[in-house]
Amino acid sequence: MIAEKRERGLVIIPTFNEADNIQRVIRGVFDQALPLDVLVVDDASPDGTADLVRSLMEEEERLYLETRPGKLGLGSAYIHGMSWALERDYQYIFEMDADLSHDPKHLPDLFWVLKDHDIALGSRYLNGVNVINWPMSRLLLSWLANIYARTVTGLPVHDSTSGFKGFRREVLEQIDLNRVRSDGYAFQIEMVYRAWKHGFRVREISITFVERRSGISKMSKGVIWEAVWMVWYLRFMALLGRL
Ligand SMILES: Nc1nc2c(ncn2[C@@H]2O[C@H](COP(=O)(O)OP(=O)(O)O)[C@@H](O)[C@H]2O)c(=O)[nH]1
Ligand SMILES: [Mg+2]
């Protein structure tokens, strides 16, 4: 007899120095009254983020923590969390930033979309521009990066670099996670592109992104260049049928 999968989801939150934000974002997820657990993947944050998660775990049994020995990058933190999820029986697996840029109030929309789509993508650029507190330069960069990625890869989404999204577990089972190479914004593009190339159905919902008020961004110029090259690599690998 085939065991019935639980209709539960897991929200993966990668952290590096998010002490000011982590407890609020976790509470925000649990406030949504959805069948969701939370996994924080912390890279030995010097500010004690992991200890704050541990103390919340004492009162919240749906909260889990994985720690890694040093700052190993956002992409590999997600891969770690996704593999952890696949070893358990989660049906829906979500990505979400710790810095409150992603409002947990959007989780119900993402969750319900996954009932009949394979990927639910929280998009900042679906109905105009929904970004708060970014300088014009960063907005332009993000906007142009999306046009660039869409032109090179043909991926039909408005916000391929968004880090707020959900996958049905079958998507992550199908993608060979060990072959996912990129780490920053390119990681987001790569995951959606691989899924789309495998024929999975992507549905975007509109989200509002609010720039962090506490802590600092860990993204660097390096991750921008990674994305510039990665889209060509992905297109090339797709041509060879090796994604
Ligand atoms: N575990 C882990 N998390 C990271 C790493 N780099 C960034 N993050 C987390 O990834 C999320 C997005 O990073 P952030 O610096 O806010 O990027 P930005 O929003 O593009 O400026 C936040 O929750 C960060 O704490 C890393 O190397 N390891
Ligand atoms: Mg951020």
mmCIF file of C-alpha atoms and ligand atoms in Angstrom:
data_model
loop_
_atom_site.group_PDB
_atom_site.id
_atom_site.type_symbol
_atom_site.label_atom_id
_atom_site.label_comp_id
_atom_site.label_asym_id
_atom_site.label_seq_id
_atom_site.Cartn_x
_atom_site.Cartn_y
_atom_site.Cartn_z
ATOM 1 C CA MET A 1 0.000 0.000 0.000
ATOM 2 C CA ILE A 2 1.286 3.440 -0.855
ATOM 3 C CA ALA A 3 1.423 5.661 2.206
ATOM 4 C CA GLU A 4 -0.562 8.847 1.792
ATOM 5 C CA LYS A 5 1.599 11.957 1.887
ATOM 6 C CA ARG A 6 0.818 14.484 4.549
ATOM 7 C CA GLU A 7 -0.488 17.774 3.190
ATOM 8 C CA ARG A 8 2.112 19.662 5.180
ATOM 9 C CA GLY A 9 4.507 22.338 4.059
ATOM 10 C CA LEU A 10 7.934 23.462 5.203
ATOM 11 C CA VAL A 11 9.151 27.061 5.088
ATOM 12 C CA ILE A 12 12.939 27.164 4.762
ATOM 13 C CA ILE A 13 14.525 30.350 6.125
ATOM 14 C CA PRO A 14 18.286 30.762 5.555
ATOM 15 C CA THR A 15 20.010 33.041 8.038
ATOM 16 C CA PHE A 16 23.256 34.833 8.488
ATOM 17 C CA ASN A 17 23.190 37.475 11.245
ATOM 18 C CA GLU A 18 19.440 37.937 11.488
ATOM 19 C CA ALA A 19 19.126 38.223 15.284
ATOM 20 C CA ASP A 20 16.931 41.325 15.033
ATOM 21 C CA ASN A 21 14.500 39.670 12.639
ATOM 22 C CA ILE A 22 14.392 35.905 13.052
ATOM 23 C CA GLN A 23 11.900 35.537 15.896
ATOM 24 C CA ARG A 24 9.448 37.949 14.320
ATOM 25 C CA VAL A 25 9.518 36.256 10.952
ATOM 26 C CA ILE A 26 9.019 32.793 12.497
ATOM 27 C CA ARG A 27 6.064 34.020 14.559
ATOM 28 C CA GLY A 28 4.675 35.634 11.428
ATOM 29 C CA VAL A 29 4.733 32.278 9.619
ATOM 30 C CA PHE A 30 2.987 30.445 12.446
ATOM 31 C CA ASP A 31 0.372 33.206 12.683
ATOM 32 C CA GLN A 32 -0.883 32.202 9.249
ATOM 33 C CA ALA A 33 -2.789 29.159 10.547
ATOM 34 C CA LEU A 34 -1.507 26.974 7.736
ATOM 35 C CA PRO A 35 -0.141 23.422 8.099
ATOM 36 C CA LEU A 36 3.434 24.690 7.944
ATOM 37 C CA ASP A 37 6.652 23.850 9.781
ATOM 38 C CA VAL A 38 9.689 26.126 9.711
ATOM 39 C CA LEU A 39 13.305 25.130 9.153
ATOM 40 C CA VAL A 40 15.999 27.738 9.795
ATOM 41 C CA VAL A 41 19.342 27.025 8.131
ATOM 42 C CA ASP A 42 21.893 29.123 9.980
ATOM 43 C CA ASP A 43 25.516 29.502 8.926
ATOM 44 C CA ALA A 44 27.131 29.987 12.354
ATOM 45 C CA SER A 45 25.904 33.570 12.617
ATOM 46 C CA PRO A 46 28.192 35.401 15.063
ATOM 47 C CA ASP A 47 25.235 37.445 16.358
ATOM 48 C CA GLY A 48 23.586 34.429 17.988
ATOM 49 C CA THR A 49 20.700 33.959 15.532
ATOM 50 C CA ALA A 50 20.750 30.190 16.151
ATOM 51 C CA ASP A 51 20.387 30.623 19.934
ATOM 52 C CA LEU A 52 17.292 32.743 19.408
ATOM 53 C CA VAL A 53 15.832 29.987 17.238
ATOM 54 C CA ARG A 54 16.681 27.375 19.894
ATOM 55 C CA SER A 55 14.896 29.341 22.587
ATOM 56 C CA LEU A 56 11.790 29.632 20.402
ATOM 57 C CA MET A 57 11.949 25.876 19.750
ATOM 58 C CA GLU A 58 11.186 25.314 23.436
ATOM 59 C CA GLU A 59 7.687 26.677 22.939
ATOM 60 C CA GLU A 60 7.139 25.798 19.280
ATOM 61 C CA GLU A 61 7.311 22.172 18.192
ATOM 62 C CA ARG A 62 6.884 22.959 14.492
ATOM 63 C CA LEU A 63 10.235 24.781 14.424
ATOM 64 C CA TYR A 64 13.506 23.121 13.350
ATOM 65 C CA LEU A 65 17.099 24.306 13.074
ATOM 66 C CA GLU A 66 20.017 23.151 10.963
ATOM 67 C CA THR A 67 23.372 24.772 11.576
ATOM 68 C CA ARG A 68 26.399 24.779 9.326
ATOM 69 C CA PRO A 69 29.955 25.536 10.409
ATOM 70 C CA GLY A 70 30.441 28.781 8.494
ATOM 71 C CA LYS A 71 28.994 31.117 5.888
ATOM 72 C CA LEU A 72 28.622 28.752 2.939
ATOM 73 C CA GLY A 73 26.201 30.766 0.826
ATOM 74 C CA LEU A 74 22.488 31.199 0.274
ATOM 75 C CA GLY A 75 22.105 28.675 -2.541
ATOM 76 C CA SER A 76 23.757 25.837 -0.657
ATOM 77 C CA ALA A 77 21.739 26.698 2.464
ATOM 78 C CA TYR A 78 18.562 26.216 0.442
ATOM 79 C CA ILE A 79 19.840 22.990 -1.097
ATOM 80 C CA HIS A 80 20.598 21.756 2.414
ATOM 81 C CA GLY A 81 17.092 22.671 3.574
ATOM 82 C CA MET A 82 15.408 21.160 0.515
ATOM 83 C CA SER A 83 17.265 17.867 0.937
ATOM 84 C CA TRP A 84 16.218 17.882 4.601
ATOM 85 C CA ALA A 85 12.611 18.391 3.506
ATOM 86 C CA LEU A 86 12.733 15.574 0.946
ATOM 87 C CA GLU A 87 13.994 13.181 3.613
ATOM 88 C CA ARG A 88 10.746 13.940 5.426
ATOM 89 C CA ASP A 89 7.200 13.878 4.115
ATOM 90 C CA TYR A 90 6.571 17.520 3.275
ATOM 91 C CA GLN A 91 4.372 18.050 0.254
ATOM 92 C CA TYR A 92 5.042 21.793 -0.154
ATOM 93 C CA ILE A 93 8.420 23.436 0.307
ATOM 94 C CA PHE A 94 8.819 27.225 0.534
ATOM 95 C CA GLU A 95 11.739 29.646 0.384
ATOM 96 C CA MET A 96 11.608 32.840 2.396
ATOM 97 C CA ASP A 97 14.094 35.480 3.576
ATOM 98 C CA ALA A 98 14.586 36.107 7.294
ATOM 99 C CA ASP A 99 14.800 39.896 7.112
ATOM 100 C CA LEU A 100 11.028 40.614 6.948
ATOM 101 C CA SER A 101 11.285 41.687 3.318
ATOM 102 C CA HIS A 102 8.878 38.843 2.621
ATOM 103 C CA ASP A 103 5.594 39.336 4.463
ATOM 104 C CA PRO A 104 4.299 36.029 5.864
ATOM 105 C CA LYS A 105 0.800 37.262 4.962
ATOM 106 C CA HIS A 106 1.532 36.229 1.381
ATOM 107 C CA LEU A 107 2.060 32.592 2.425
ATOM 108 C CA PRO A 108 -1.631 31.596 2.187
ATOM 109 C CA ASP A 109 -1.729 32.718 -1.467
ATOM 110 C CA LEU A 110 1.454 30.796 -2.273
ATOM 111 C CA PHE A 111 0.133 27.775 -0.399
ATOM 112 C CA TRP A 112 -3.190 27.639 -2.228
ATOM 113 C CA VAL A 113 -1.564 28.125 -5.614
ATOM 114 C CA LEU A 114 0.444 24.943 -4.988
ATOM 115 C CA LYS A 115 -2.767 22.931 -4.801
ATOM 116 C CA ASP A 116 -2.979 23.031 -8.587
ATOM 117 C CA HIS A 117 0.388 24.357 -9.766
ATOM 118 C CA ASP A 118 3.908 23.023 -9.304
ATOM 119 C CA ILE A 119 5.622 26.292 -8.425
ATOM 120 C CA ALA A 120 4.142 29.365 -6.744
ATOM 121 C CA LEU A 121 6.300 32.396 -7.374
ATOM 122 C CA GLY A 122 5.989 35.538 -5.286
ATOM 123 C CA SER A 123 6.562 38.285 -7.832
ATOM 124 C CA ARG A 124 7.441 41.924 -7.163
ATOM 125 C CA TYR A 125 6.838 42.932 -10.762
ATOM 126 C CA LEU A 126 3.567 41.280 -11.694
ATOM 127 C CA ASN A 127 1.318 44.338 -11.405
ATOM 128 C CA GLY A 128 3.710 47.249 -11.802
ATOM 129 C CA VAL A 129 6.477 47.512 -9.224
ATOM 130 C CA ASN A 130 5.822 46.463 -5.635
ATOM 131 C CA VAL A 131 9.064 47.260 -3.844
ATOM 132 C CA ILE A 132 9.266 49.547 -0.829
ATOM 133 C CA ASN A 133 12.359 51.418 0.364
ATOM 134 C CA TRP A 134 14.805 50.561 -2.372
ATOM 135 C CA PRO A 135 16.946 53.272 -3.893
ATOM 136 C CA MET A 136 16.210 53.801 -7.579
ATOM 137 C CA SER A 137 19.591 52.287 -8.498
ATOM 138 C CA ARG A 138 18.806 48.955 -6.853
ATOM 139 C CA LEU A 139 15.322 48.851 -8.300
ATOM 140 C CA LEU A 140 16.658 49.489 -11.780
ATOM 141 C CA LEU A 141 19.278 46.791 -11.375
ATOM 142 C CA SER A 142 16.722 44.228 -10.252
ATOM 143 C CA TRP A 143 14.249 45.214 -12.942
ATOM 144 C CA LEU A 144 16.856 45.097 -15.719
ATOM 145 C CA ALA A 145 18.255 41.814 -14.378
ATOM 146 C CA ASN A 146 14.810 40.319 -14.774
ATOM 147 C CA ILE A 147 14.415 41.536 -18.332
ATOM 148 C CA TYR A 148 17.886 40.227 -19.131
ATOM 149 C CA ALA A 149 17.224 36.797 -17.598
ATOM 150 C CA ARG A 150 13.910 36.545 -19.396
ATOM 151 C CA THR A 151 15.425 37.502 -22.745
ATOM 152 C CA VAL A 152 18.338 35.078 -22.508
ATOM 153 C CA THR A 153 16.463 32.095 -21.075
ATOM 154 C CA GLY A 154 12.914 32.606 -22.356
ATOM 155 C CA LEU A 155 11.624 31.892 -18.875
ATOM 156 C CA PRO A 156 8.104 33.368 -18.892
ATOM 157 C CA VAL A 157 7.993 35.004 -15.450
ATOM 158 C CA HIS A 158 8.149 38.615 -14.293
ATOM 159 C CA ASP A 159 10.435 38.077 -11.300
ATOM 160 C CA SER A 160 12.868 35.223 -11.757
ATOM 161 C CA THR A 161 15.209 36.453 -8.995
ATOM 162 C CA SER A 162 12.523 36.434 -6.294
ATOM 163 C CA GLY A 163 13.386 34.487 -3.166
ATOM 164 C CA PHE A 164 9.798 34.079 -1.968
ATOM 165 C CA LYS A 165 8.250 31.001 -3.507
ATOM 166 C CA GLY A 166 7.016 27.487 -3.047
ATOM 167 C CA PHE A 167 7.546 24.158 -4.819
ATOM 168 C CA ARG A 168 5.540 20.968 -4.775
ATOM 169 C CA ARG A 169 7.822 18.229 -3.567
ATOM 170 C CA GLU A 170 7.721 16.449 -6.954
ATOM 171 C CA VAL A 171 9.567 19.419 -8.475
ATOM 172 C CA LEU A 172 12.471 19.121 -6.070
ATOM 173 C CA GLU A 173 12.496 15.339 -6.463
ATOM 174 C CA GLN A 174 12.803 15.745 -10.208
ATOM 175 C CA ILE A 175 15.528 18.398 -10.239
ATOM 176 C CA ASP A 176 18.944 16.982 -9.431
ATOM 177 C CA LEU A 177 19.714 19.261 -6.488
ATOM 178 C CA ASN A 178 23.377 18.233 -6.493
ATOM 179 C CA ARG A 179 23.747 19.810 -9.918
ATOM 180 C CA VAL A 180 22.378 23.199 -8.938
ATOM 181 C CA ARG A 181 25.470 25.361 -9.050
ATOM 182 C CA SER A 182 24.646 28.939 -8.280
ATOM 183 C CA ASP A 183 24.377 30.813 -5.043
ATOM 184 C CA GLY A 184 22.955 34.325 -5.108
ATOM 185 C CA TYR A 185 20.254 35.749 -7.364
ATOM 186 C CA ALA A 186 21.328 33.182 -9.962
ATOM 187 C CA PHE A 187 20.209 30.432 -7.609
ATOM 188 C CA GLN A 188 16.660 31.724 -7.789
ATOM 189 C CA ILE A 189 16.743 31.898 -11.582
ATOM 190 C CA GLU A 190 18.348 28.462 -11.841
ATOM 191 C CA MET A 191 15.727 26.699 -9.705
ATOM 192 C CA VAL A 192 12.774 28.109 -11.611
ATOM 193 C CA TYR A 193 14.450 27.582 -14.980
ATOM 194 C CA ARG A 194 15.291 23.939 -14.297
ATOM 195 C CA ALA A 195 11.755 23.316 -13.085
ATOM 196 C CA TRP A 196 10.204 25.046 -16.076
ATOM 197 C CA LYS A 197 12.421 23.075 -18.474
ATOM 198 C CA HIS A 198 11.225 19.884 -16.823
ATOM 199 C CA GLY A 199 7.705 20.932 -17.788
ATOM 200 C CA PHE A 200 6.446 22.027 -14.383
ATOM 201 C CA ARG A 201 3.767 24.716 -14.207
ATOM 202 C CA VAL A 202 4.743 28.060 -12.694
ATOM 203 C CA ARG A 203 2.126 30.473 -11.383
ATOM 204 C CA GLU A 204 3.034 33.957 -10.181
ATOM 205 C CA ILE A 205 1.244 35.860 -7.449
ATOM 206 C CA SER A 206 1.835 39.506 -6.664
ATOM 207 C CA ILE A 207 3.785 40.255 -3.475
ATOM 208 C CA THR A 208 5.032 43.461 -1.923
ATOM 209 C CA PHE A 209 8.722 43.420 -1.027
ATOM 210 C CA VAL A 210 9.866 45.709 1.788
ATOM 211 C CA GLU A 211 13.596 46.350 2.166
ATOM 212 C CA ARG A 212 15.004 45.213 5.511
ATOM 213 C CA ARG A 213 14.964 47.676 8.415
ATOM 214 C CA SER A 214 17.494 45.755 10.561
ATOM 215 C CA GLY A 215 20.757 44.062 9.726
ATOM 216 C CA ILE A 216 22.621 44.336 6.464
ATOM 217 C CA SER A 217 22.340 42.742 3.031
ATOM 218 C CA LYS A 218 24.764 39.893 2.390
ATOM 219 C CA MET A 219 24.574 40.117 -1.366
ATOM 220 C CA SER A 220 27.630 41.405 -3.180
ATOM 221 C CA LYS A 221 28.656 42.427 -6.687
ATOM 222 C CA GLY A 222 29.913 38.875 -7.152
ATOM 223 C CA VAL A 223 26.406 37.431 -7.088
ATOM 224 C CA ILE A 224 25.345 39.848 -9.815
ATOM 225 C CA TRP A 225 28.126 38.668 -12.105
ATOM 226 C CA GLU A 226 27.268 35.078 -11.269
ATOM 227 C CA ALA A 227 23.738 35.715 -12.545
ATOM 228 C CA VAL A 228 25.016 37.416 -15.706
ATOM 229 C CA TRP A 229 26.954 34.295 -16.725
ATOM 230 C CA MET A 230 24.660 31.680 -15.260
ATOM 231 C CA VAL A 231 21.725 32.430 -17.539
ATOM 232 C CA TRP A 232 23.897 31.667 -20.575
ATOM 233 C CA TYR A 233 25.168 28.479 -18.950
ATOM 234 C CA LEU A 234 21.598 27.388 -18.251
ATOM 235 C CA ARG A 235 20.492 28.061 -21.780
ATOM 236 C CA PHE A 236 23.478 26.175 -23.153
ATOM 237 C CA MET A 237 22.888 23.174 -20.888
ATOM 238 C CA ALA A 238 19.220 23.158 -21.871
ATOM 239 C CA LEU A 239 20.224 23.079 -25.554
ATOM 240 C CA LEU A 240 22.374 20.056 -24.840
ATOM 241 C CA GLY A 241 19.484 18.491 -22.954
ATOM 242 C CA ARG A 242 21.575 18.228 -19.819
ATOM 243 C CA LEU A 243 19.618 20.155 -17.260
HETATM 244 N N1 LIG B 1 22.448 30.395 5.724
HETATM 245 C C1 LIG B 1 22.779 31.465 4.983
HETATM 246 N N2 LIG B 1 21.873 32.457 4.780
HETATM 247 C C2 LIG B 1 22.245 33.531 4.032
HETATM 248 C C3 LIG B 1 23.534 33.648 3.442
HETATM 249 N N3 LIG B 1 23.577 34.819 2.737
HETATM 250 C C4 LIG B 1 22.364 35.415 2.900
HETATM 251 N N4 LIG B 1 21.565 34.643 3.691
HETATM 252 C C5 LIG B 1 20.160 34.894 4.081
HETATM 253 O O1 LIG B 1 19.422 34.986 2.881
HETATM 254 C C6 LIG B 1 18.362 35.929 3.006
HETATM 255 C C7 LIG B 1 18.503 37.023 1.922
HETATM 256 O O2 LIG B 1 19.723 37.714 2.108
HETATM 257 P P1 LIG B 1 19.852 39.292 2.072
HETATM 258 O O3 LIG B 1 21.193 39.632 2.595
HETATM 259 O O4 LIG B 1 18.672 39.923 2.753
HETATM 260 O O5 LIG B 1 19.802 39.586 0.517
HETATM 261 P P2 LIG B 1 19.051 40.773 -0.239
HETATM 262 O O6 LIG B 1 17.630 40.786 0.267
HETATM 263 O O7 LIG B 1 19.157 40.431 -1.679
HETATM 264 O O8 LIG B 1 19.785 42.027 0.140
HETATM 265 C C8 LIG B 1 18.465 36.472 4.431
HETATM 266 O O9 LIG B 1 17.582 35.721 5.236
HETATM 267 C C9 LIG B 1 19.914 36.205 4.797
HETATM 268 O O10 LIG B 1 20.123 36.083 6.184
HETATM 269 C C10 LIG B 1 24.474 32.577 3.674
HETATM 270 O O11 LIG B 1 25.613 32.578 3.211
HETATM 271 N N5 LIG B 1 24.031 31.521 4.435
HETATM 272 MG MG MG B 2 17.079 41.074 2.126
#
